[in-house]
Amino acid sequence: MKILTYEKIDSTNDEAKRLAKQGVPEWTVVVADRQTKGRGRLGRRWHSDSGGLYLSVILRPPLRTGELFPLTLLMAVATVRTIRGLFNLEAMVKWPNDIVFGGKKLGGVLVETDRQAVIAGIGLNVNNDHFPEEIQKETISLKTILGSKSDPGKIVEVFVQEAKKLYQHFLKKGSDLLIEEWQLFSDLSHPWVKVSTPAKTYEGRILRLGSKGELIIKIADGKIKKFYSGEVTKVR
Ligand code: BTN
């Protein structure tokens, strides 16, 4: 495994894609202290000031496109394991790709594919604690929680160990254990949610995750519906 570190990059996911094109091995990891074009889910901007952790892993899983979604959950579980293990903090996951603490967003996962590889990008608010006004209320960093700075290098080291273990198990045995652990890390104390998709918003109760990582909801009229993407908010 090789870790390439940059003080500044456009996006670690973009750099990982460029490296993948050159044929670098699996588990090459790109880490930056800041990004000028950090990307979030749904084409959103990922605020990427210095002090945050911006990391991308190059993978070449023997999977079809439709089988890749559990990798997002896998990266979230590896991140939560890392935070819990290193800092003893109750970090949680929020479907589909958020890392949260006390209901606030601590990080996120963005898995992208191109012909050469699958790129798993993770953004984690570590020592950065200034966020734009519009996301300030719902965002938090490790520095704010802990009251002191953390070593991003150590976080990367433990994260890669955890992600590798989960990945090897997932490829050999499938997603069952991963989905189970993800559910243990998810806050289902208020399982009534709204799921917004571009077409429609549904309201119902979260039942569980399916084996592909899809969210299974019992919607108000009693029907069971599976979601492969969407925005989830608690309703009561
Ligand atoms: C999200 O919650 O919307 C996902 C955010 C993912 C951000 C990370 S930071 C490292 C990698 N490079 C990017 O441009 N995005 C991901």
PDB file of C-alpha atoms and ligand atoms in Angstrom:
ATOM      1  CA  MET A   1       0.000   0.000   0.000  1.00  0.00           C
ATOM      2  CA  LYS A   2       1.242   3.451  -0.907  1.00  0.00           C
ATOM      3  CA  ILE A   3       0.056   6.709   0.666  1.00  0.00           C
ATOM      4  CA  LEU A   4       0.596   9.830  -1.439  1.00  0.00           C
ATOM      5  CA  THR A   5       0.174  13.074   0.477  1.00  0.00           C
ATOM      6  CA  TYR A   6      -0.446  16.511  -0.979  1.00  0.00           C
ATOM      7  CA  GLU A   7      -0.601  19.863   0.724  1.00  0.00           C
ATOM      8  CA  LYS A   8      -3.173  21.014  -1.866  1.00  0.00           C
ATOM      9  CA  ILE A   9      -5.015  19.261  -4.691  1.00  0.00           C
ATOM     10  CA  ASP A  10      -8.134  19.891  -6.796  1.00  0.00           C
ATOM     11  CA  SER A  11      -9.908  16.793  -5.479  1.00  0.00           C
ATOM     12  CA  THR A  12      -8.313  13.638  -4.096  1.00  0.00           C
ATOM     13  CA  ASN A  13     -10.936  11.655  -6.047  1.00  0.00           C
ATOM     14  CA  ASP A  14      -9.776  13.339  -9.276  1.00  0.00           C
ATOM     15  CA  GLU A  15      -6.113  12.718  -8.478  1.00  0.00           C
ATOM     16  CA  ALA A  16      -6.938   9.083  -7.668  1.00  0.00           C
ATOM     17  CA  LYS A  17      -8.665   8.764 -11.063  1.00  0.00           C
ATOM     18  CA  ARG A  18      -5.596  10.198 -12.830  1.00  0.00           C
ATOM     19  CA  LEU A  19      -3.343   7.779 -10.974  1.00  0.00           C
ATOM     20  CA  ALA A  20      -5.664   4.859 -11.718  1.00  0.00           C
ATOM     21  CA  LYS A  21      -5.323   5.665 -15.418  1.00  0.00           C
ATOM     22  CA  GLN A  22      -1.556   5.307 -15.024  1.00  0.00           C
ATOM     23  CA  GLY A  23      -2.133   1.832 -13.611  1.00  0.00           C
ATOM     24  CA  VAL A  24      -1.115   2.300  -9.963  1.00  0.00           C
ATOM     25  CA  PRO A  25      -1.925  -0.705  -7.739  1.00  0.00           C
ATOM     26  CA  GLU A  26      -5.053  -1.177  -5.674  1.00  0.00           C
ATOM     27  CA  TRP A  27      -4.969   0.449  -2.249  1.00  0.00           C
ATOM     28  CA  THR A  28      -2.946   3.387  -3.448  1.00  0.00           C
ATOM     29  CA  VAL A  29      -4.203   6.136  -1.133  1.00  0.00           C
ATOM     30  CA  VAL A  30      -4.295   9.856  -1.915  1.00  0.00           C
ATOM     31  CA  VAL A  31      -4.440  12.261   1.039  1.00  0.00           C
ATOM     32  CA  ALA A  32      -4.599  16.050   0.969  1.00  0.00           C
ATOM     33  CA  ASP A  33      -4.632  18.791   3.577  1.00  0.00           C
ATOM     34  CA  ARG A  34      -6.971  20.874   1.431  1.00  0.00           C
ATOM     35  CA  GLN A  35      -8.861  20.643  -1.839  1.00  0.00           C
ATOM     36  CA  THR A  36      -9.713  23.405  -4.275  1.00  0.00           C
ATOM     37  CA  LYS A  37     -12.533  21.442  -5.945  1.00  0.00           C
ATOM     38  CA  GLY A  38     -13.768  19.071  -3.252  1.00  0.00           C
ATOM     39  CA  ARG A  39     -16.939  17.265  -4.329  1.00  0.00           C
ATOM     40  CA  GLY A  40     -19.786  15.913  -2.280  1.00  0.00           C
ATOM     41  CA  ARG A  41     -22.736  13.734  -3.153  1.00  0.00           C
ATOM     42  CA  LEU A  42     -25.209  14.939  -5.807  1.00  0.00           C
ATOM     43  CA  GLY A  43     -22.661  17.310  -7.319  1.00  0.00           C
ATOM     44  CA  ARG A  44     -22.512  19.408  -4.160  1.00  0.00           C
ATOM     45  CA  ARG A  45     -19.371  21.209  -3.132  1.00  0.00           C
ATOM     46  CA  TRP A  46     -17.380  19.659  -0.279  1.00  0.00           C
ATOM     47  CA  HIS A  47     -15.944  22.425   1.846  1.00  0.00           C
ATOM     48  CA  SER A  48     -12.236  21.537   1.969  1.00  0.00           C
ATOM     49  CA  ASP A  49     -10.239  23.984   4.080  1.00  0.00           C
ATOM     50  CA  SER A  50      -6.868  23.125   5.519  1.00  0.00           C
ATOM     51  CA  GLY A  51      -7.077  20.890   8.605  1.00  0.00           C
ATOM     52  CA  GLY A  52      -9.731  18.559   7.275  1.00  0.00           C
ATOM     53  CA  LEU A  53      -8.886  15.073   6.094  1.00  0.00           C
ATOM     54  CA  TYR A  54      -9.487  14.438   2.396  1.00  0.00           C
ATOM     55  CA  LEU A  55      -8.668  10.933   1.345  1.00  0.00           C
ATOM     56  CA  SER A  56      -9.268   8.669  -1.654  1.00  0.00           C
ATOM     57  CA  VAL A  57      -8.526   4.995  -2.078  1.00  0.00           C
ATOM     58  CA  ILE A  58      -8.065   3.317  -5.466  1.00  0.00           C
ATOM     59  CA  LEU A  59      -9.793  -0.057  -5.666  1.00  0.00           C
ATOM     60  CA  ARG A  60     -10.298  -2.584  -8.435  1.00  0.00           C
ATOM     61  CA  PRO A  61     -13.003  -4.855  -7.074  1.00  0.00           C
ATOM     62  CA  PRO A  62     -14.154  -7.769  -9.249  1.00  0.00           C
ATOM     63  CA  LEU A  63     -17.722  -6.446  -9.110  1.00  0.00           C
ATOM     64  CA  ARG A  64     -20.292  -5.093 -11.539  1.00  0.00           C
ATOM     65  CA  THR A  65     -21.521  -1.503 -11.269  1.00  0.00           C
ATOM     66  CA  GLY A  66     -24.772  -2.611  -9.632  1.00  0.00           C
ATOM     67  CA  GLU A  67     -22.843  -4.384  -6.883  1.00  0.00           C
ATOM     68  CA  LEU A  68     -20.785  -1.426  -5.707  1.00  0.00           C
ATOM     69  CA  PHE A  69     -23.152   0.340  -3.338  1.00  0.00           C
ATOM     70  CA  PRO A  70     -22.037  -1.637  -0.240  1.00  0.00           C
ATOM     71  CA  LEU A  71     -18.595  -0.042  -0.710  1.00  0.00           C
ATOM     72  CA  THR A  72     -20.072   3.289   0.427  1.00  0.00           C
ATOM     73  CA  LEU A  73     -21.367   1.618   3.578  1.00  0.00           C
ATOM     74  CA  LEU A  74     -18.045  -0.177   4.006  1.00  0.00           C
ATOM     75  CA  MET A  75     -16.081   3.078   3.960  1.00  0.00           C
ATOM     76  CA  ALA A  76     -18.503   4.651   6.434  1.00  0.00           C
ATOM     77  CA  VAL A  77     -18.158   1.662   8.792  1.00  0.00           C
ATOM     78  CA  ALA A  78     -14.348   1.795   8.515  1.00  0.00           C
ATOM     79  CA  THR A  79     -14.436   5.512   9.364  1.00  0.00           C
ATOM     80  CA  VAL A  80     -16.714   4.973  12.370  1.00  0.00           C
ATOM     81  CA  ARG A  81     -14.545   2.084  13.618  1.00  0.00           C
ATOM     82  CA  THR A  82     -11.519   4.389  13.322  1.00  0.00           C
ATOM     83  CA  ILE A  83     -13.101   7.262  15.243  1.00  0.00           C
ATOM     84  CA  ARG A  84     -14.495   4.987  17.941  1.00  0.00           C
ATOM     85  CA  GLY A  85     -11.197   3.113  18.273  1.00  0.00           C
ATOM     86  CA  LEU A  86      -8.906   6.136  18.379  1.00  0.00           C
ATOM     87  CA  PHE A  87     -11.053   8.648  20.271  1.00  0.00           C
ATOM     88  CA  ASN A  88     -13.683   6.605  22.042  1.00  0.00           C
ATOM     89  CA  LEU A  89     -16.394   8.782  20.474  1.00  0.00           C
ATOM     90  CA  GLU A  90     -19.852   7.525  19.535  1.00  0.00           C
ATOM     91  CA  ALA A  91     -19.615   8.336  15.853  1.00  0.00           C
ATOM     92  CA  MET A  92     -22.585   7.028  13.881  1.00  0.00           C
ATOM     93  CA  VAL A  93     -23.627   6.515  10.287  1.00  0.00           C
ATOM     94  CA  LYS A  94     -26.561   8.059   8.472  1.00  0.00           C
ATOM     95  CA  TRP A  95     -27.822   6.534   5.246  1.00  0.00           C
ATOM     96  CA  PRO A  96     -26.545   6.631   2.618  1.00  0.00           C
ATOM     97  CA  ASN A  97     -23.093   8.097   3.157  1.00  0.00           C
ATOM     98  CA  ASP A  98     -22.813  10.310   6.224  1.00  0.00           C
ATOM     99  CA  ILE A  99     -20.646  10.037   9.320  1.00  0.00           C
ATOM    100  CA  VAL A 100     -22.350  11.879  12.160  1.00  0.00           C
ATOM    101  CA  PHE A 101     -21.792  12.751  15.792  1.00  0.00           C
ATOM    102  CA  GLY A 102     -24.588  14.005  18.029  1.00  0.00           C
ATOM    103  CA  GLY A 103     -26.750  14.399  14.924  1.00  0.00           C
ATOM    104  CA  LYS A 104     -24.231  16.662  13.187  1.00  0.00           C
ATOM    105  CA  LYS A 105     -22.229  15.827  10.107  1.00  0.00           C
ATOM    106  CA  LEU A 106     -18.631  14.884  10.807  1.00  0.00           C
ATOM    107  CA  GLY A 107     -17.806  13.425   7.420  1.00  0.00           C
ATOM    108  CA  GLY A 108     -19.022  11.808   4.247  1.00  0.00           C
ATOM    109  CA  VAL A 109     -18.184   9.163   1.677  1.00  0.00           C
ATOM    110  CA  LEU A 110     -18.213   9.566  -2.096  1.00  0.00           C
ATOM    111  CA  VAL A 111     -17.600   6.418  -4.139  1.00  0.00           C
ATOM    112  CA  GLU A 112     -17.071   7.067  -7.851  1.00  0.00           C
ATOM    113  CA  THR A 113     -16.230   4.785 -10.745  1.00  0.00           C
ATOM    114  CA  ASP A 114     -14.496   5.122 -14.031  1.00  0.00           C
ATOM    115  CA  ARG A 115     -13.255   2.551 -16.489  1.00  0.00           C
ATOM    116  CA  GLN A 116      -9.985   1.983 -14.655  1.00  0.00           C
ATOM    117  CA  ALA A 117     -11.040   1.741 -11.030  1.00  0.00           C
ATOM    118  CA  VAL A 118     -13.409   2.449  -8.218  1.00  0.00           C
ATOM    119  CA  ILE A 119     -12.443   5.495  -6.180  1.00  0.00           C
ATOM    120  CA  ALA A 120     -13.600   5.668  -2.575  1.00  0.00           C
ATOM    121  CA  GLY A 121     -13.342   9.213  -1.239  1.00  0.00           C
ATOM    122  CA  ILE A 122     -13.743  10.128   2.414  1.00  0.00           C
ATOM    123  CA  GLY A 123     -13.944  13.611   3.837  1.00  0.00           C
ATOM    124  CA  LEU A 124     -13.633  14.007   7.594  1.00  0.00           C
ATOM    125  CA  ASN A 125     -13.711  17.206   9.622  1.00  0.00           C
ATOM    126  CA  VAL A 126     -10.651  16.774  11.813  1.00  0.00           C
ATOM    127  CA  ASN A 127      -8.818  19.994  12.744  1.00  0.00           C
ATOM    128  CA  ASN A 128     -10.935  22.340  10.623  1.00  0.00           C
ATOM    129  CA  ASP A 129     -13.662  24.067  12.589  1.00  0.00           C
ATOM    130  CA  HIS A 130     -14.864  26.952  10.411  1.00  0.00           C
ATOM    131  CA  PHE A 131     -17.648  26.130   8.007  1.00  0.00           C
ATOM    132  CA  PRO A 132     -19.783  28.248   5.693  1.00  0.00           C
ATOM    133  CA  GLU A 133     -22.824  29.802   7.335  1.00  0.00           C
ATOM    134  CA  GLU A 134     -25.302  27.555   5.494  1.00  0.00           C
ATOM    135  CA  ILE A 135     -23.844  24.304   6.891  1.00  0.00           C
ATOM    136  CA  GLN A 136     -22.461  25.580  10.193  1.00  0.00           C
ATOM    137  CA  LYS A 137     -25.380  24.438  12.349  1.00  0.00           C
ATOM    138  CA  GLU A 138     -25.420  20.854  11.138  1.00  0.00           C
ATOM    139  CA  THR A 139     -21.645  20.342  10.856  1.00  0.00           C
ATOM    140  CA  ILE A 140     -19.054  19.397  13.465  1.00  0.00           C
ATOM    141  CA  SER A 141     -15.364  18.522  13.607  1.00  0.00           C
ATOM    142  CA  LEU A 142     -13.251  16.295  15.834  1.00  0.00           C
ATOM    143  CA  LYS A 143     -11.457  19.409  17.094  1.00  0.00           C
ATOM    144  CA  THR A 144     -14.724  20.896  18.347  1.00  0.00           C
ATOM    145  CA  ILE A 145     -15.762  17.633  19.992  1.00  0.00           C
ATOM    146  CA  LEU A 146     -12.392  16.846  21.568  1.00  0.00           C
ATOM    147  CA  GLY A 147     -11.278  20.403  22.279  1.00  0.00           C
ATOM    148  CA  SER A 148      -7.868  19.670  20.749  1.00  0.00           C
ATOM    149  CA  LYS A 149      -6.201  18.760  17.470  1.00  0.00           C
ATOM    150  CA  SER A 150      -5.755  15.193  16.257  1.00  0.00           C
ATOM    151  CA  ASP A 151      -3.091  13.577  14.109  1.00  0.00           C
ATOM    152  CA  PRO A 152      -4.555  13.023  10.618  1.00  0.00           C
ATOM    153  CA  GLY A 153      -1.718  10.593   9.776  1.00  0.00           C
ATOM    154  CA  LYS A 154      -2.796   8.253  12.551  1.00  0.00           C
ATOM    155  CA  ILE A 155      -6.408   8.463  11.391  1.00  0.00           C
ATOM    156  CA  VAL A 156      -5.367   7.502   7.845  1.00  0.00           C
ATOM    157  CA  GLU A 157      -3.278   4.577   9.117  1.00  0.00           C
ATOM    158  CA  VAL A 158      -6.080   3.068  11.234  1.00  0.00           C
ATOM    159  CA  PHE A 159      -8.728   3.819   8.601  1.00  0.00           C
ATOM    160  CA  VAL A 160      -6.816   1.954   5.881  1.00  0.00           C
ATOM    161  CA  GLN A 161      -6.333  -1.079   8.180  1.00  0.00           C
ATOM    162  CA  GLU A 162     -10.050  -1.172   9.011  1.00  0.00           C
ATOM    163  CA  ALA A 163     -11.166  -0.600   5.408  1.00  0.00           C
ATOM    164  CA  LYS A 164      -8.878  -3.408   4.142  1.00  0.00           C
ATOM    165  CA  LYS A 165     -10.232  -5.907   6.673  1.00  0.00           C
ATOM    166  CA  LEU A 166     -13.822  -5.053   5.775  1.00  0.00           C
ATOM    167  CA  TYR A 167     -13.077  -5.119   2.032  1.00  0.00           C
ATOM    168  CA  GLN A 168     -11.424  -8.544   2.085  1.00  0.00           C
ATOM    169  CA  HIS A 169     -14.314  -9.963   4.082  1.00  0.00           C
ATOM    170  CA  PHE A 170     -16.880  -8.332   1.795  1.00  0.00           C
ATOM    171  CA  LEU A 171     -15.285  -9.755  -1.357  1.00  0.00           C
ATOM    172  CA  LYS A 172     -15.028 -13.256   0.137  1.00  0.00           C
ATOM    173  CA  LYS A 173     -18.275 -13.524   2.071  1.00  0.00           C
ATOM    174  CA  GLY A 174     -20.605 -10.810   0.845  1.00  0.00           C
ATOM    175  CA  SER A 175     -22.262  -7.888   2.569  1.00  0.00           C
ATOM    176  CA  ASP A 176     -24.148  -9.537   5.499  1.00  0.00           C
ATOM    177  CA  LEU A 177     -21.723  -8.705   8.336  1.00  0.00           C
ATOM    178  CA  LEU A 178     -21.054  -5.279   6.919  1.00  0.00           C
ATOM    179  CA  ILE A 179     -24.752  -4.432   6.751  1.00  0.00           C
ATOM    180  CA  GLU A 180     -25.213  -5.711  10.304  1.00  0.00           C
ATOM    181  CA  GLU A 181     -22.386  -3.554  11.634  1.00  0.00           C
ATOM    182  CA  TRP A 182     -23.608  -0.542   9.679  1.00  0.00           C
ATOM    183  CA  GLN A 183     -27.035  -0.946  11.302  1.00  0.00           C
ATOM    184  CA  LEU A 184     -25.430  -1.145  14.752  1.00  0.00           C
ATOM    185  CA  PHE A 185     -23.768   2.196  14.040  1.00  0.00           C
ATOM    186  CA  SER A 186     -26.946   3.829  12.751  1.00  0.00           C
ATOM    187  CA  ASP A 187     -29.305   5.850  14.896  1.00  0.00           C
ATOM    188  CA  LEU A 188     -32.703   4.218  14.658  1.00  0.00           C
ATOM    189  CA  SER A 189     -34.105   5.699  17.846  1.00  0.00           C
ATOM    190  CA  HIS A 190     -36.424   7.814  15.659  1.00  0.00           C
ATOM    191  CA  PRO A 191     -37.147   5.468  12.781  1.00  0.00           C
ATOM    192  CA  TRP A 192     -39.899   7.670  11.268  1.00  0.00           C
ATOM    193  CA  VAL A 193     -38.399   9.440   8.316  1.00  0.00           C
ATOM    194  CA  LYS A 194     -39.031  11.323   5.121  1.00  0.00           C
ATOM    195  CA  VAL A 195     -37.136  10.093   2.111  1.00  0.00           C
ATOM    196  CA  SER A 196     -36.921  12.642  -0.674  1.00  0.00           C
ATOM    197  CA  THR A 197     -36.135  11.515  -4.190  1.00  0.00           C
ATOM    198  CA  PRO A 198     -36.119  13.820  -7.214  1.00  0.00           C
ATOM    199  CA  ALA A 199     -39.551  12.414  -8.154  1.00  0.00           C
ATOM    200  CA  LYS A 200     -41.338  12.289  -4.813  1.00  0.00           C
ATOM    201  CA  THR A 201     -41.077  12.461  -1.024  1.00  0.00           C
ATOM    202  CA  TYR A 202     -42.178   9.433   0.997  1.00  0.00           C
ATOM    203  CA  GLU A 203     -42.860   9.166   4.715  1.00  0.00           C
ATOM    204  CA  GLY A 204     -42.599   5.968   6.693  1.00  0.00           C
ATOM    205  CA  ARG A 205     -40.709   3.807   9.155  1.00  0.00           C
ATOM    206  CA  ILE A 206     -37.210   2.453   8.527  1.00  0.00           C
ATOM    207  CA  LEU A 207     -37.276  -1.337   8.732  1.00  0.00           C
ATOM    208  CA  ARG A 208     -33.691  -2.245   7.844  1.00  0.00           C
ATOM    209  CA  LEU A 209     -31.060  -2.250   5.105  1.00  0.00           C
ATOM    210  CA  GLY A 210     -31.189  -4.824   2.324  1.00  0.00           C
ATOM    211  CA  SER A 211     -28.158  -6.845   1.222  1.00  0.00           C
ATOM    212  CA  LYS A 212     -27.259  -4.312  -1.470  1.00  0.00           C
ATOM    213  CA  GLY A 213     -27.312  -1.513   1.101  1.00  0.00           C
ATOM    214  CA  GLU A 214     -30.717  -0.253   0.047  1.00  0.00           C
ATOM    215  CA  LEU A 215     -32.928   1.380   2.671  1.00  0.00           C
ATOM    216  CA  ILE A 216     -36.159  -0.547   3.276  1.00  0.00           C
ATOM    217  CA  ILE A 217     -39.062   1.560   4.509  1.00  0.00           C
ATOM    218  CA  LYS A 218     -42.637   0.744   5.419  1.00  0.00           C
ATOM    219  CA  ILE A 219     -44.424   3.736   3.975  1.00  0.00           C
ATOM    220  CA  ALA A 220     -47.557   5.273   5.422  1.00  0.00           C
ATOM    221  CA  ASP A 221     -49.986   3.236   3.306  1.00  0.00           C
ATOM    222  CA  GLY A 222     -48.377   0.000   4.595  1.00  0.00           C
ATOM    223  CA  LYS A 223     -46.421  -0.761   1.434  1.00  0.00           C
ATOM    224  CA  ILE A 224     -42.753  -1.720   1.642  1.00  0.00           C
ATOM    225  CA  LYS A 225     -40.431   0.386  -0.496  1.00  0.00           C
ATOM    226  CA  LYS A 226     -36.721   0.075  -1.233  1.00  0.00           C
ATOM    227  CA  PHE A 227     -34.536   3.124  -1.775  1.00  0.00           C
ATOM    228  CA  TYR A 228     -31.179   3.142  -3.518  1.00  0.00           C
ATOM    229  CA  SER A 229     -30.703   6.881  -3.135  1.00  0.00           C
ATOM    230  CA  GLY A 230     -32.463   9.789  -1.511  1.00  0.00           C
ATOM    231  CA  GLU A 231     -32.290  12.359   1.247  1.00  0.00           C
ATOM    232  CA  VAL A 232     -33.397  11.083   4.669  1.00  0.00           C
ATOM    233  CA  THR A 233     -34.748  13.335   7.430  1.00  0.00           C
ATOM    234  CA  LYS A 234     -36.331  12.382  10.750  1.00  0.00           C
ATOM    235  CA  VAL A 235     -39.981  13.324  11.216  1.00  0.00           C
ATOM    236  CA  ARG A 236     -40.878  12.514  14.823  1.00  0.00           C
TER     237      ARG A 236
HETATM  238  C1  BTN B   1     -20.812  13.807   0.967  1.00  0.00           C
HETATM  239  O1  BTN B   1     -21.158  13.683   2.135  1.00  0.00           O
HETATM  240  O2  BTN B   1     -21.478  14.464   0.162  1.00  0.00           O
HETATM  241  C2  BTN B   1     -19.561  13.102   0.513  1.00  0.00           C
HETATM  242  C3  BTN B   1     -18.346  13.945   0.713  1.00  0.00           C
HETATM  243  C4  BTN B   1     -17.069  13.292   0.233  1.00  0.00           C
HETATM  244  C5  BTN B   1     -15.893  14.252   0.264  1.00  0.00           C
HETATM  245  C6  BTN B   1     -14.606  13.563  -0.041  1.00  0.00           C
HETATM  246  S1  BTN B   1     -13.199  14.527   0.425  1.00  0.00           S
HETATM  247  C7  BTN B   1     -12.142  13.408  -0.372  1.00  0.00           C
HETATM  248  C8  BTN B   1     -12.816  13.045  -1.681  1.00  0.00           C
HETATM  249  N1  BTN B   1     -12.509  14.036  -2.687  1.00  0.00           N
HETATM  250  C9  BTN B   1     -13.604  14.714  -3.070  1.00  0.00           C
HETATM  251  O3  BTN B   1     -13.612  15.629  -3.915  1.00  0.00           O
HETATM  252  N2  BTN B   1     -14.672  14.276  -2.410  1.00  0.00           N
HETATM  253  C10 BTN B   1     -14.336  13.199  -1.493  1.00  0.00           C
END
